[in-house]
Every structure is written in C-alpha cells, then in structure tokens.
Coordinates of N, CA and C in Angstrom, one line a residue:
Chain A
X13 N 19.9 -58.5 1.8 CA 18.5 -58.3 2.1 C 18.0 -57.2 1.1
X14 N 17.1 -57.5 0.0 CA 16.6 -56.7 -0.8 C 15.7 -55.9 -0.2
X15 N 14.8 -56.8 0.6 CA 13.5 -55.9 1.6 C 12.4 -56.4 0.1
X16 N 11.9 -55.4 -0.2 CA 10.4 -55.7 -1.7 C 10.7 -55.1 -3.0
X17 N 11.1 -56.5 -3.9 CA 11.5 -56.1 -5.2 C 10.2 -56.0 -6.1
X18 N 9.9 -55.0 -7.1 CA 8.9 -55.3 -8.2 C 9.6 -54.8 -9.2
X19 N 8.8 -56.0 -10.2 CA 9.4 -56.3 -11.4 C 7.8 -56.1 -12.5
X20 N 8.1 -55.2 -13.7 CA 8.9 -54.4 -14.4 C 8.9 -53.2 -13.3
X21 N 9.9 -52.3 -13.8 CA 9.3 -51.4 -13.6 C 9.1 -50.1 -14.4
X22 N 8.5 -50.1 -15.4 CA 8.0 -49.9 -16.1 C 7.4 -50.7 -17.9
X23 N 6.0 -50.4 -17.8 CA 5.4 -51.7 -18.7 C 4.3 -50.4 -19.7
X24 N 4.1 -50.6 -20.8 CA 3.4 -50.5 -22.1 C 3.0 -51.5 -22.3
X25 N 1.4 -51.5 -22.4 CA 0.5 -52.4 -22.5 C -0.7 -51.9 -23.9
X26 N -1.1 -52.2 -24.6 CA -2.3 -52.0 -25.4 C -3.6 -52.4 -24.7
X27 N -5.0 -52.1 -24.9 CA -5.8 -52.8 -24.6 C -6.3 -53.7 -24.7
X28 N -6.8 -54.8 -23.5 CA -7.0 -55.9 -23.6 C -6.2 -57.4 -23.4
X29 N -4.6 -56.5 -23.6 CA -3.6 -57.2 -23.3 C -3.4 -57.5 -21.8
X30 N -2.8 -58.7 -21.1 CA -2.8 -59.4 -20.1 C -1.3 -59.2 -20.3
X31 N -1.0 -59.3 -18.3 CA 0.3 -59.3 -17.4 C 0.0 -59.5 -16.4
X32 N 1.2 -59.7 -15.8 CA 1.7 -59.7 -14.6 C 2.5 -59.0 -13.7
X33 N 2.3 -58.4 -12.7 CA 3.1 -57.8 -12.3 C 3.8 -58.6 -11.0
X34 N 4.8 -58.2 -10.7 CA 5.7 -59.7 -9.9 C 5.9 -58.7 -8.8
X35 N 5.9 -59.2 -7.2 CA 6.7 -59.0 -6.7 C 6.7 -60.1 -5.1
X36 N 8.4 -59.8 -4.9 CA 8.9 -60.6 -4.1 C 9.3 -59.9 -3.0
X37 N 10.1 -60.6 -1.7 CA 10.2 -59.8 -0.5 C 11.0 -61.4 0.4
X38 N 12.1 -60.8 0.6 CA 13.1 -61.8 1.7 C 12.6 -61.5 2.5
X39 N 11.7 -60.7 3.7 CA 12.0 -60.6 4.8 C 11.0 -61.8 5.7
X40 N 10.7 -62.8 5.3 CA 9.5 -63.7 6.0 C 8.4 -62.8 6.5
X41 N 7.7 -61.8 5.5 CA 6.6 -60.9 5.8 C 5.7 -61.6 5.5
X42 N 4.4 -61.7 6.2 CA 3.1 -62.4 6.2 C 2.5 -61.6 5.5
X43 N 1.9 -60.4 5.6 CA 1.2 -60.0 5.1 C 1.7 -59.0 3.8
X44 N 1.1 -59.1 2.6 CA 1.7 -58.4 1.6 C 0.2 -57.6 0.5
X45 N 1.1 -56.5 0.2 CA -0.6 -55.9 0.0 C -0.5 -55.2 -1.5
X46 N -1.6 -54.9 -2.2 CA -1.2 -54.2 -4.0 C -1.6 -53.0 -3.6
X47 N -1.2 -51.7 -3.8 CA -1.8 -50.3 -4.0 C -1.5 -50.1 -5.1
X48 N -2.8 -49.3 -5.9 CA -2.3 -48.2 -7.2 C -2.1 -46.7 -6.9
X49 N -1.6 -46.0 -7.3 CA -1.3 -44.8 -7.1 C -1.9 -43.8 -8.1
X50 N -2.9 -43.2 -8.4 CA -2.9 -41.9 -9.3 C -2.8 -40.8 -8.2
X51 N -2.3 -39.7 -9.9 CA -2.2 -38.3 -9.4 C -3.7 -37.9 -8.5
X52 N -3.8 -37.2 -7.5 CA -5.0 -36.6 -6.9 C -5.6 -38.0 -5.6
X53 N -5.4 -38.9 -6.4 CA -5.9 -39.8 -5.3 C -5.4 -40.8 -4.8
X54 N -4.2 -40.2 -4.2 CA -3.3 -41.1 -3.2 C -3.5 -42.6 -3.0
X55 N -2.9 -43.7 -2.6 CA -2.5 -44.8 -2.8 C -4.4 -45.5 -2.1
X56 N -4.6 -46.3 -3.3 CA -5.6 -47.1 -2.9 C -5.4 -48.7 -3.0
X57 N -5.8 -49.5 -2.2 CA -5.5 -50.6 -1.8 C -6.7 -51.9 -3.1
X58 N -5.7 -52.7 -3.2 CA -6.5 -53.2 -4.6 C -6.4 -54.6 -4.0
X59 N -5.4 -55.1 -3.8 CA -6.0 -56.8 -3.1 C -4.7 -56.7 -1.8
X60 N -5.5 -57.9 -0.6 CA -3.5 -58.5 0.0 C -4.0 -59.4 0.6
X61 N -2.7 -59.7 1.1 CA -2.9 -61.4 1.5 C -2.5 -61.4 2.8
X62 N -2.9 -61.9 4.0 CA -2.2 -62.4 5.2 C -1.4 -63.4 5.2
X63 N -1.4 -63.9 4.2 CA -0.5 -65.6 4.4 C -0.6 -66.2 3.4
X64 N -0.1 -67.4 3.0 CA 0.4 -68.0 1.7 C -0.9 -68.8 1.9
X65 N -1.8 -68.8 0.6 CA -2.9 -69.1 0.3 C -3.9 -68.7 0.6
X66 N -4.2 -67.0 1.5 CA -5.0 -66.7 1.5 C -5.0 -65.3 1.1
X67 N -5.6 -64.6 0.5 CA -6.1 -63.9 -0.1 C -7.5 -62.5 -0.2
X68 N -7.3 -61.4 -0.3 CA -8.9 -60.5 -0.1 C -8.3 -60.0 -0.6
X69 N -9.6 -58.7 -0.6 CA -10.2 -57.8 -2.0 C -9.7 -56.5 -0.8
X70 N -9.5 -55.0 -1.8 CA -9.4 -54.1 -0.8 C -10.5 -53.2 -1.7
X71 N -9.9 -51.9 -1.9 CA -11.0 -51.2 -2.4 C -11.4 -50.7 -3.9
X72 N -10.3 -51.3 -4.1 CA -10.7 -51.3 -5.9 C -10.0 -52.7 -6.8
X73 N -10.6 -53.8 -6.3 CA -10.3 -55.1 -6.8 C -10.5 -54.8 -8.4
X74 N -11.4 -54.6 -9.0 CA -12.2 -55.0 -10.0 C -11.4 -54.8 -11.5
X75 N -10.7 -56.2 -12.1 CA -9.9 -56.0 -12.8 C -8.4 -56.4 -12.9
X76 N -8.2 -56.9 -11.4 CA -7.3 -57.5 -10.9 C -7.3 -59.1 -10.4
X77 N -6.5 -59.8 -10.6 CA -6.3 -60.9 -10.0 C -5.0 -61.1 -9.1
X78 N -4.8 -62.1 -7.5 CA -3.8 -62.3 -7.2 C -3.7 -63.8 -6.4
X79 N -3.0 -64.0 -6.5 CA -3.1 -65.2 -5.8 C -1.5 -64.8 -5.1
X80 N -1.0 -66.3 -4.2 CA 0.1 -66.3 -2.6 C 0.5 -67.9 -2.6
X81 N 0.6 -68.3 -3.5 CA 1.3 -69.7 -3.6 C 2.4 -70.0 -2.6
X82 N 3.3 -68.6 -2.0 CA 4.7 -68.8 -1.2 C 4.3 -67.6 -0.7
X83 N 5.2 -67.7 0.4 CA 5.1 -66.5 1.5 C 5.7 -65.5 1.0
X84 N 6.5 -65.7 -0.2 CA 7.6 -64.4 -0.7 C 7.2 -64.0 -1.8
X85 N 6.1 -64.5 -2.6 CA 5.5 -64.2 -3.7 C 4.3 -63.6 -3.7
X86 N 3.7 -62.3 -4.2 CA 2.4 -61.9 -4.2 C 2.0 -61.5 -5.9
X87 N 2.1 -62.0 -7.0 CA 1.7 -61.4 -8.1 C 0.7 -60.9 -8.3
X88 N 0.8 -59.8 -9.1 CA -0.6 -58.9 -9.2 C -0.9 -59.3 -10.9
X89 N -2.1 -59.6 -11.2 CA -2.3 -60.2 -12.8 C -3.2 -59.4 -13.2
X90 N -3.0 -58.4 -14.5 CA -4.2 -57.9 -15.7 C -4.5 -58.4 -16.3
X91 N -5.7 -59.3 -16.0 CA -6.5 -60.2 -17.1 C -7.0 -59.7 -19.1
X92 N -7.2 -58.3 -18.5 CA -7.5 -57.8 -20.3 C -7.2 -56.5 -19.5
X93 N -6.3 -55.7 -19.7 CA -5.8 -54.1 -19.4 C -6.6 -53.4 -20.2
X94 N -7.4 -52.1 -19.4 CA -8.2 -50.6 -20.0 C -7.1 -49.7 -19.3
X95 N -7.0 -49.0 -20.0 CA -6.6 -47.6 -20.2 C -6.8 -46.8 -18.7
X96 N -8.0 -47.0 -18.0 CA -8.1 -47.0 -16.9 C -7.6 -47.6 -15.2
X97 N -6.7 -48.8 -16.0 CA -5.5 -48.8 -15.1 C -3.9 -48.0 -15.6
X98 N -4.1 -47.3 -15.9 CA -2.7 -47.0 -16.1 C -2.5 -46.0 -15.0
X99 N -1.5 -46.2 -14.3 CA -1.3 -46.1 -13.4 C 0.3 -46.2 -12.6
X100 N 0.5 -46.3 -11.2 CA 2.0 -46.6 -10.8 C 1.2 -47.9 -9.6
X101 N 1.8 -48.8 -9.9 CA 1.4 -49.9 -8.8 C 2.8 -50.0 -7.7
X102 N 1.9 -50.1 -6.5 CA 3.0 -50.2 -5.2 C 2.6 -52.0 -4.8
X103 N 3.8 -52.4 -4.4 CA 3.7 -53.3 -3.5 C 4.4 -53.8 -2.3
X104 N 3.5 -53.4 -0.9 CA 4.2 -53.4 0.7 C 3.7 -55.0 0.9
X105 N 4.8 -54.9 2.4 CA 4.5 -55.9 2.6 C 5.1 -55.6 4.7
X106 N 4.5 -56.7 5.5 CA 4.4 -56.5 6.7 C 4.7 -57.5 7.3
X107 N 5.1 -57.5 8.4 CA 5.2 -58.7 9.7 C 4.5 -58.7 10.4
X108 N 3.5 -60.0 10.1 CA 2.0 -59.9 11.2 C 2.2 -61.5 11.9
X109 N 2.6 -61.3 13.1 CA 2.3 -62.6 13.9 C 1.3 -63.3 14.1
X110 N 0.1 -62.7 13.7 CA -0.9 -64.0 14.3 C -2.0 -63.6 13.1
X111 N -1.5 -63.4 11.7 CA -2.3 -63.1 10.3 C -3.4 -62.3 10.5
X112 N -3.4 -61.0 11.6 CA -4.8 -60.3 11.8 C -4.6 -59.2 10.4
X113 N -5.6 -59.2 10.1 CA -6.1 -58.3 9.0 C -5.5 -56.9 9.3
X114 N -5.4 -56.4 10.6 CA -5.8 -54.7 10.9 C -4.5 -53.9 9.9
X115 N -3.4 -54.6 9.7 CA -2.9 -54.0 9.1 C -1.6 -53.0 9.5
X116 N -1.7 -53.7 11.0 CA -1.2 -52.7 11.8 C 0.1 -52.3 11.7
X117 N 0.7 -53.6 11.2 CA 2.0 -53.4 11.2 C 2.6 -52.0 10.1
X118 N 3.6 -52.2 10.3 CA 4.7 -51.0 9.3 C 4.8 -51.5 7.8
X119 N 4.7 -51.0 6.9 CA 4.6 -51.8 5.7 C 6.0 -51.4 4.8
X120 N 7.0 -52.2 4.4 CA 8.2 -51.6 3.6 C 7.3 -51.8 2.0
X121 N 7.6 -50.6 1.5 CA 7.3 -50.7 0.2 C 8.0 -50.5 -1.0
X122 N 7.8 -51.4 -1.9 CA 8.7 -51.5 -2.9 C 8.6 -50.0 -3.5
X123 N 9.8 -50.4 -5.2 CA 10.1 -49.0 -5.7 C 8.7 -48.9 -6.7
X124 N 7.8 -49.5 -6.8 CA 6.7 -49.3 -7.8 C 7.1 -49.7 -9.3
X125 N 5.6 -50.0 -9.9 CA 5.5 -50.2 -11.4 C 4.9 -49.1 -12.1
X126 N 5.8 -48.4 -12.8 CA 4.9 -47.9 -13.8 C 3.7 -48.4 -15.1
X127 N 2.5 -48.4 -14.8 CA 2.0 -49.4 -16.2 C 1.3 -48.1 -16.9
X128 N 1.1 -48.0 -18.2 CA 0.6 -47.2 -19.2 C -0.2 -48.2 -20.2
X129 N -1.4 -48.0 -20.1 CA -2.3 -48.6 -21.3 C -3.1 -48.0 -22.1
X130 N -2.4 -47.7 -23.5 CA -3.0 -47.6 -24.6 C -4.2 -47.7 -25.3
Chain B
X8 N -13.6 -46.4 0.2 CA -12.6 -44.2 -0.1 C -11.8 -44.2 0.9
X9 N -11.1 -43.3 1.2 CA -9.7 -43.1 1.7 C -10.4 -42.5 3.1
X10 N -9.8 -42.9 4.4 CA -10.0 -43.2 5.7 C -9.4 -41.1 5.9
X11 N -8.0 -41.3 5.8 CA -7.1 -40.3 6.3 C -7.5 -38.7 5.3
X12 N -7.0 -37.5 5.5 CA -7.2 -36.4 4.5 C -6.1 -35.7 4.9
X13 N -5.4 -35.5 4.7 CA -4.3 -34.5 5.0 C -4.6 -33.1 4.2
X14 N -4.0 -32.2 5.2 CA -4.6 -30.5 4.7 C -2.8 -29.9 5.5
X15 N -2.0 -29.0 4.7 CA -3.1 -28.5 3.1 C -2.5 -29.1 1.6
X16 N -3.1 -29.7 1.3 CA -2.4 -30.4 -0.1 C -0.7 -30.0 -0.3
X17 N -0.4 -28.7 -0.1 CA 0.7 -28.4 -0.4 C 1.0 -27.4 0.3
X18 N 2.3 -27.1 0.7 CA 3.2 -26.2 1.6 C 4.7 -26.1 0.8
X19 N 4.8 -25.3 0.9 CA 6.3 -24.5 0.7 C 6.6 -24.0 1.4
X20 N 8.0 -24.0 2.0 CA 8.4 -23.5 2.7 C 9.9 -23.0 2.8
X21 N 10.7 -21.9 3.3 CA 12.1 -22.0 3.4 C 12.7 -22.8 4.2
X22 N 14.0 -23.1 3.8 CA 15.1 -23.7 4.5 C 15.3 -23.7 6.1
X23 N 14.9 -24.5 7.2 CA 15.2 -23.8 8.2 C 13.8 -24.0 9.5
X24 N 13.0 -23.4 8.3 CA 11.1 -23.1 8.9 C 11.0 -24.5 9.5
X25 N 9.9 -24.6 10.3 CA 9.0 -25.7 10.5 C 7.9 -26.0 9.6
X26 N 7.6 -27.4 9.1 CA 6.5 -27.8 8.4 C 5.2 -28.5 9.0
X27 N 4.2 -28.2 9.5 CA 3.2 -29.0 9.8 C 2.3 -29.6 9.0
X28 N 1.9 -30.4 9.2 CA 0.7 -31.2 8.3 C 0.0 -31.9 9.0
X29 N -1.2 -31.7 8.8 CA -2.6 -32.1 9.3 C -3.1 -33.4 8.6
X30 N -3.9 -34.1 9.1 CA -4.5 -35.4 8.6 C -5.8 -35.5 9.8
X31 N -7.0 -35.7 9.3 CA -8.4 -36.0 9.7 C -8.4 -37.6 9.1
X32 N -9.2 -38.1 10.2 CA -9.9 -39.5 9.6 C -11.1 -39.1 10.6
X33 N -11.6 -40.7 10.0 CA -13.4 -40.7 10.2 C -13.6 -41.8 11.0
X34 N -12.9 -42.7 11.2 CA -13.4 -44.2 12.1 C -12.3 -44.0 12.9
X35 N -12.8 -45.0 14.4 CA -11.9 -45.3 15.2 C -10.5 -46.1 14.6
X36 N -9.6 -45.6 15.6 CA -8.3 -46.2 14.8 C -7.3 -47.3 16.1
X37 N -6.6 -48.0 15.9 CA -5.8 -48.3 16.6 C -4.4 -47.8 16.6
X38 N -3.9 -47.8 15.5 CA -2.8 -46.4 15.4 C -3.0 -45.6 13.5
X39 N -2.0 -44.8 14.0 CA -2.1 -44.1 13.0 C -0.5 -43.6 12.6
X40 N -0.2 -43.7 11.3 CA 1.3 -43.9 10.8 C 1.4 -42.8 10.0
X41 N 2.6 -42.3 9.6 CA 2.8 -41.0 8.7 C 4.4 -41.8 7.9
X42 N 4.3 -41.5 6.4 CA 5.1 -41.8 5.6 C 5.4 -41.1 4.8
X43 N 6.7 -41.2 4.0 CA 6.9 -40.1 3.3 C 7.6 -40.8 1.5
X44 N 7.5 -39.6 0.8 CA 7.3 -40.5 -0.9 C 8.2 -39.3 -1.3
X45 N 9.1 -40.0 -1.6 CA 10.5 -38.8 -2.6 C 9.6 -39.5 -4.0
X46 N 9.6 -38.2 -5.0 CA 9.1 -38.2 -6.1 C 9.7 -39.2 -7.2
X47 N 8.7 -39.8 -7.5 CA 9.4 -41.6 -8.1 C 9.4 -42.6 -7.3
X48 N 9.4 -42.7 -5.7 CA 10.0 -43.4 -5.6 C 8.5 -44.3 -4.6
X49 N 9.0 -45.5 -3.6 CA 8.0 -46.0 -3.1 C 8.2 -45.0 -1.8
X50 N 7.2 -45.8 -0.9 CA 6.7 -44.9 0.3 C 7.8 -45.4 1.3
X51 N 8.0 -44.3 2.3 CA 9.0 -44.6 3.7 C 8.9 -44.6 5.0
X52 N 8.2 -45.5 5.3 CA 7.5 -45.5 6.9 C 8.3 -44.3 7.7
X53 N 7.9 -43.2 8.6 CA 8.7 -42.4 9.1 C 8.2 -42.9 11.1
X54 N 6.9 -43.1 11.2 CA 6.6 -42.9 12.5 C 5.3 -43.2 12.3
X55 N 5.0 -43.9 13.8 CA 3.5 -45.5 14.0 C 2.7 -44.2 15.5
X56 N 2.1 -44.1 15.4 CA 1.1 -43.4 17.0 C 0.0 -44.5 17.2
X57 N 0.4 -44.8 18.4 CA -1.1 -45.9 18.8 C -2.3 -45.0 19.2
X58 N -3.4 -45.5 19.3 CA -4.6 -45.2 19.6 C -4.2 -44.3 21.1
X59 N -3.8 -44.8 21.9 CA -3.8 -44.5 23.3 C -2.8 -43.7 23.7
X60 N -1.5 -42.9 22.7 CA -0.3 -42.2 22.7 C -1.3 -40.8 22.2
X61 N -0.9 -39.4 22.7 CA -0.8 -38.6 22.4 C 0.2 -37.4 21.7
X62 N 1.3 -37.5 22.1 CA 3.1 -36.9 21.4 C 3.8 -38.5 20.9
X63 N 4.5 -38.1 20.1 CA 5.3 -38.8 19.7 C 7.0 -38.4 19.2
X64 N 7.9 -38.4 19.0 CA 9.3 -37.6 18.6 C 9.8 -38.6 18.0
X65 N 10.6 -38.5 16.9 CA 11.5 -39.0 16.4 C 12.4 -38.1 15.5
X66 N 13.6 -38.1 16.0 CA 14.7 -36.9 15.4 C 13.7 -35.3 15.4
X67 N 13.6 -35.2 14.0 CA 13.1 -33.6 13.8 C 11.2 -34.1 13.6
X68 N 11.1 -34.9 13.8 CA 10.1 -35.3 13.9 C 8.6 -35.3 15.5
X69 N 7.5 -34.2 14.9 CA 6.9 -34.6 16.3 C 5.5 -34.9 15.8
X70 N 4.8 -35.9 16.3 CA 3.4 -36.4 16.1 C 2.6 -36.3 17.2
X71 N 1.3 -35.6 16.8 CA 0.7 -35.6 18.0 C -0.7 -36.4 17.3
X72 N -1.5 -36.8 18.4 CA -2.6 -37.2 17.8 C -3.8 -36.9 18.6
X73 N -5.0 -36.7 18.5 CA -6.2 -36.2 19.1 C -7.4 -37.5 18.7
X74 N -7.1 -38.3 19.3 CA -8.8 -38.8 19.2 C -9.8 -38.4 19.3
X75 N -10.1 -37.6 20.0 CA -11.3 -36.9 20.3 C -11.8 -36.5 19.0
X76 N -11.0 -35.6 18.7 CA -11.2 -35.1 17.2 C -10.7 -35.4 16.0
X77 N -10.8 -37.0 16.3 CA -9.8 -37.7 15.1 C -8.8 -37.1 13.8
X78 N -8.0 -36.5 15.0 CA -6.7 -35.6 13.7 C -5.6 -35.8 14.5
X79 N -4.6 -35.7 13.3 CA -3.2 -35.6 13.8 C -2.5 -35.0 13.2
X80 N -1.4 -34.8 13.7 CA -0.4 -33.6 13.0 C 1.2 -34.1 12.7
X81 N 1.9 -33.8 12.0 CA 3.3 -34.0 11.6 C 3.9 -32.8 11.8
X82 N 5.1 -32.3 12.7 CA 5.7 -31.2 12.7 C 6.9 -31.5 12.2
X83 N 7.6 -31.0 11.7 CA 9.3 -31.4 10.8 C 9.5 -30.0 11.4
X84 N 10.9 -30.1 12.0 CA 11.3 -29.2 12.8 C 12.8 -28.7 11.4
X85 N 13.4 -27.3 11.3 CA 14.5 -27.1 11.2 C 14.3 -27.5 9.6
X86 N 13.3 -27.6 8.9 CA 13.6 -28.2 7.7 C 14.6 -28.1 6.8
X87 N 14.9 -28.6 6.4 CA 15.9 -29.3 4.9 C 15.3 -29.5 3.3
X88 N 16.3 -29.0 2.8 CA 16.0 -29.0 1.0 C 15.5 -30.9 1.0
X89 N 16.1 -31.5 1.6 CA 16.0 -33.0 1.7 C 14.8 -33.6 2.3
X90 N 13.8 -32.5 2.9 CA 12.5 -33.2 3.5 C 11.1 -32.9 2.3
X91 N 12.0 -32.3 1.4 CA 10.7 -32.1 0.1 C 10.3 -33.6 -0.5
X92 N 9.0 -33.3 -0.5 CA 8.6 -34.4 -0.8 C 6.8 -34.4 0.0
X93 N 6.5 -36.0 -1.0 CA 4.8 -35.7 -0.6 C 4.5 -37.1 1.2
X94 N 4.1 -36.6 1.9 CA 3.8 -36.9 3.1 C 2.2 -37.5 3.4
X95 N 2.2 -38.8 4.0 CA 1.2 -39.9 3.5 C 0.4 -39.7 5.5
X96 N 0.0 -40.3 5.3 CA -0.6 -40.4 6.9 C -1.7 -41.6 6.5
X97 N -1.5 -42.7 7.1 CA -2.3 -44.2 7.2 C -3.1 -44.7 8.2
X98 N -4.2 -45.2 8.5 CA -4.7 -45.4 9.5 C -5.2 -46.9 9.8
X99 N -5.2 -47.4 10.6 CA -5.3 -48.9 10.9 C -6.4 -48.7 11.6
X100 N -7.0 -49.5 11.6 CA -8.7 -50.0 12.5 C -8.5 -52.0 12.3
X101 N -9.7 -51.8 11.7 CA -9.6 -53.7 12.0 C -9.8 -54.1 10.4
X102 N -8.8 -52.8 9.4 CA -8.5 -53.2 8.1 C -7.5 -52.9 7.5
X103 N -7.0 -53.3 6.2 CA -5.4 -52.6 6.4 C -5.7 -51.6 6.4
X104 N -3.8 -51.0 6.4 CA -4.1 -49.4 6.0 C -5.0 -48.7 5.0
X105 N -5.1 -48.0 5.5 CA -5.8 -46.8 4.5 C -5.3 -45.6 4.3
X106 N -4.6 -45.0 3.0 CA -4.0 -44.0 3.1 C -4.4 -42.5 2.4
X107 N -4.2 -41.3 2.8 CA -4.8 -40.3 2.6 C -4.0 -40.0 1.6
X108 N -4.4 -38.8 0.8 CA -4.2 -38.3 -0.6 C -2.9 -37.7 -0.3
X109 N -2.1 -37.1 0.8 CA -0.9 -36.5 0.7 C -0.7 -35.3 1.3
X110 N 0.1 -34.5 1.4 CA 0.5 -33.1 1.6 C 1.9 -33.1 0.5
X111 N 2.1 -32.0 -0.3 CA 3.1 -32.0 -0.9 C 4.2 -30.7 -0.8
X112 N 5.2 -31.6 0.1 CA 6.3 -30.3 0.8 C 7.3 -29.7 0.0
X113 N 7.6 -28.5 -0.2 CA 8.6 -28.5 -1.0 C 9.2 -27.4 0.1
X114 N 10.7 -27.7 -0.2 CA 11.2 -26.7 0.8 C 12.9 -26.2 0.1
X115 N 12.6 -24.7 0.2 CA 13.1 -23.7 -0.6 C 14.5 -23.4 -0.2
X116 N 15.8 -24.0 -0.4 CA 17.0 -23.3 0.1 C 17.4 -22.4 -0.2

C-alpha cells in the first residue's frame, strides 16, 4: 500500500515549457485534490476532483490543467510554465462516500513536487 | 484566500514545555482538522474536531474548539525535539479544505 505517490519529484522547467505532474493513490479515494505551497502562504488549493470524470477549480486554477480519466489517477498539467509557478506542489487525496464536495474527509498527502521555473 | 490563520507564526520552545497554537477562521465550519509538515516533507493529518465537539485528545494531543468565536487551539503536551515542525489547521464548510498559513514549532533539547 503506497497510499499517494507523486512523480517527479523534483523538475527544472524554463519558460513556457509544458509538463505534467503525475500522481497516483491505491487506496480507492474518490476525492483527490492539487495544492501549491509557497513560503508565507501556506498550501493553496488549485483544482480536485470528486470522482473519475469530474473535475473543479479551487482557488488559484489559472495556469493549470487537470483532468480524472481513473479513480487512481489525478495529473496536474503546465500548459506554458512562468516563473511564477515555481513552487512545491502537494497532492491529497480522500474517501468520500457519496462525492460531496465539503471536503470533509481526512486527506493523506503525498511527498510533494518540487518545480522551479526559469 | 485562506479560511484558517494560525497565531503565532512561530514558537520555540524547550524540551518538555507545552506548545499551543491558535487558528481563527471566518465561515461556519463543519469540522476543523489540524496537521502537521516535517520540513520537506508532505502534510500528516494529526486530528478531525467536528462542528458540534468542543475537547478533543489524542496522545499528547488536546484540541479545543470555540465556535462562538470561531477559534481553536492545539496544545502538545510534554514536547519532544520530534514535534518541531510547521502545524496546519484546515477547515471544511461545504468546500474543500482550506488551509491556514502554519505555526512553525521548533523545540529546543
């Protein structure tokens, strides 16, 4: 039982350059969520998903893409990388029985990505 | 923006002492979680307080929570060189979490 793997973890990026950042999770968790982390402003929520194929925005989407093809899969995508995401990306993930948004459950969180953009 | 605020950004403390930490939010909540982040690493759920719980205990662990005056507290009893580290507090309403900026513990053997 791995619990929530992300992969790289750590990435050099130049500007404008596109990735992906991967992560997975054995545990049959429904809900799965992206935070970034900078110094001073503690973990902010960037997209998650309640269930395989669906999808929302949290509070700093813009720049990000994700999609939930599988229930163990949540990739996080940099369409053209600024300098302005460089950053540590987290990815939790939760057991929600009936796909409610609130969030309520306990979230296991992976070890994080380091990304740095040039 | 960030729901939770924990005060005081940072504490030090000796070997032994008790640590408290504070966390204010602003909206109604249904529970409210406290987690903790060893440097580098990801976050580690420690303890969940529902809306309707006032104390809470786990190990060296005690949570209280005030709705009234939407704050809660973390007390770490007996501390340990091993409880340094930065301390999260999350709050659930009818969105995910939302997590506050931190408290950052360090504790002095």
């Amino acid at each position: 039982n791995a619990g929530v793997t992300q992969t790289p973890k750590f990435q050099v990026l130049k500007t404008g350059q596109s990735m992906t950042l991967q992560c997975a999770q054995d545990m049959n968790h429904e809900y799965m969520s992206w935070y970034r982390q900078d110094p001073g402003m503690g973990l902010r929520l960037i997209h998650y998903s309640v269930g395989a194929g669906i999808t929302d925005q949290g509070e700093v989407p813009n720049g990000y893409n994700v999609s939930r093809s599988t229930t163990e899969d949540f990739p996080l995508r940099l369409l053209s990388a600024a300098p302005s995401q460089t950053s540590v990306y987290f990815c939790a993930s939760s057991y929600s029985r009936n796909r409610g948004r609130s969030g309520a459950n306990v979230l296991t969180f992976g070890a994080g990505s380091r990304l740095t953009v040039l | 923006s960030q729901q939770g605020e924990e005060d005081p950004q940072a504490l030090s403390i000796q070997e032994g002492e008790n640590a408290t930490m504070n966390c204010s939010y602003k909206t109604s909540i249904n529970n409210l979680q406290w987690y903790r982040q060893n440097s580098g690493r990801g976050l580690v759920h420690l303890i969940l307080i529902r809306s309707n719980e006032r104390e809470k205990h786990s190990g060296r662990l005690r949570v209280t929570l005030d709705t009234s005056k939407k704050s809660s507290s973390l007390l770490i009893t007996a501390s340990r060189a091993a409880d340094t580290a930065s301390y999260f507090c999350a709050t659930s309403g009818n969105t995910p979490l939302v997590f506050g900026k931190g408290t950052r513990l360090s504790v002095i053997a």
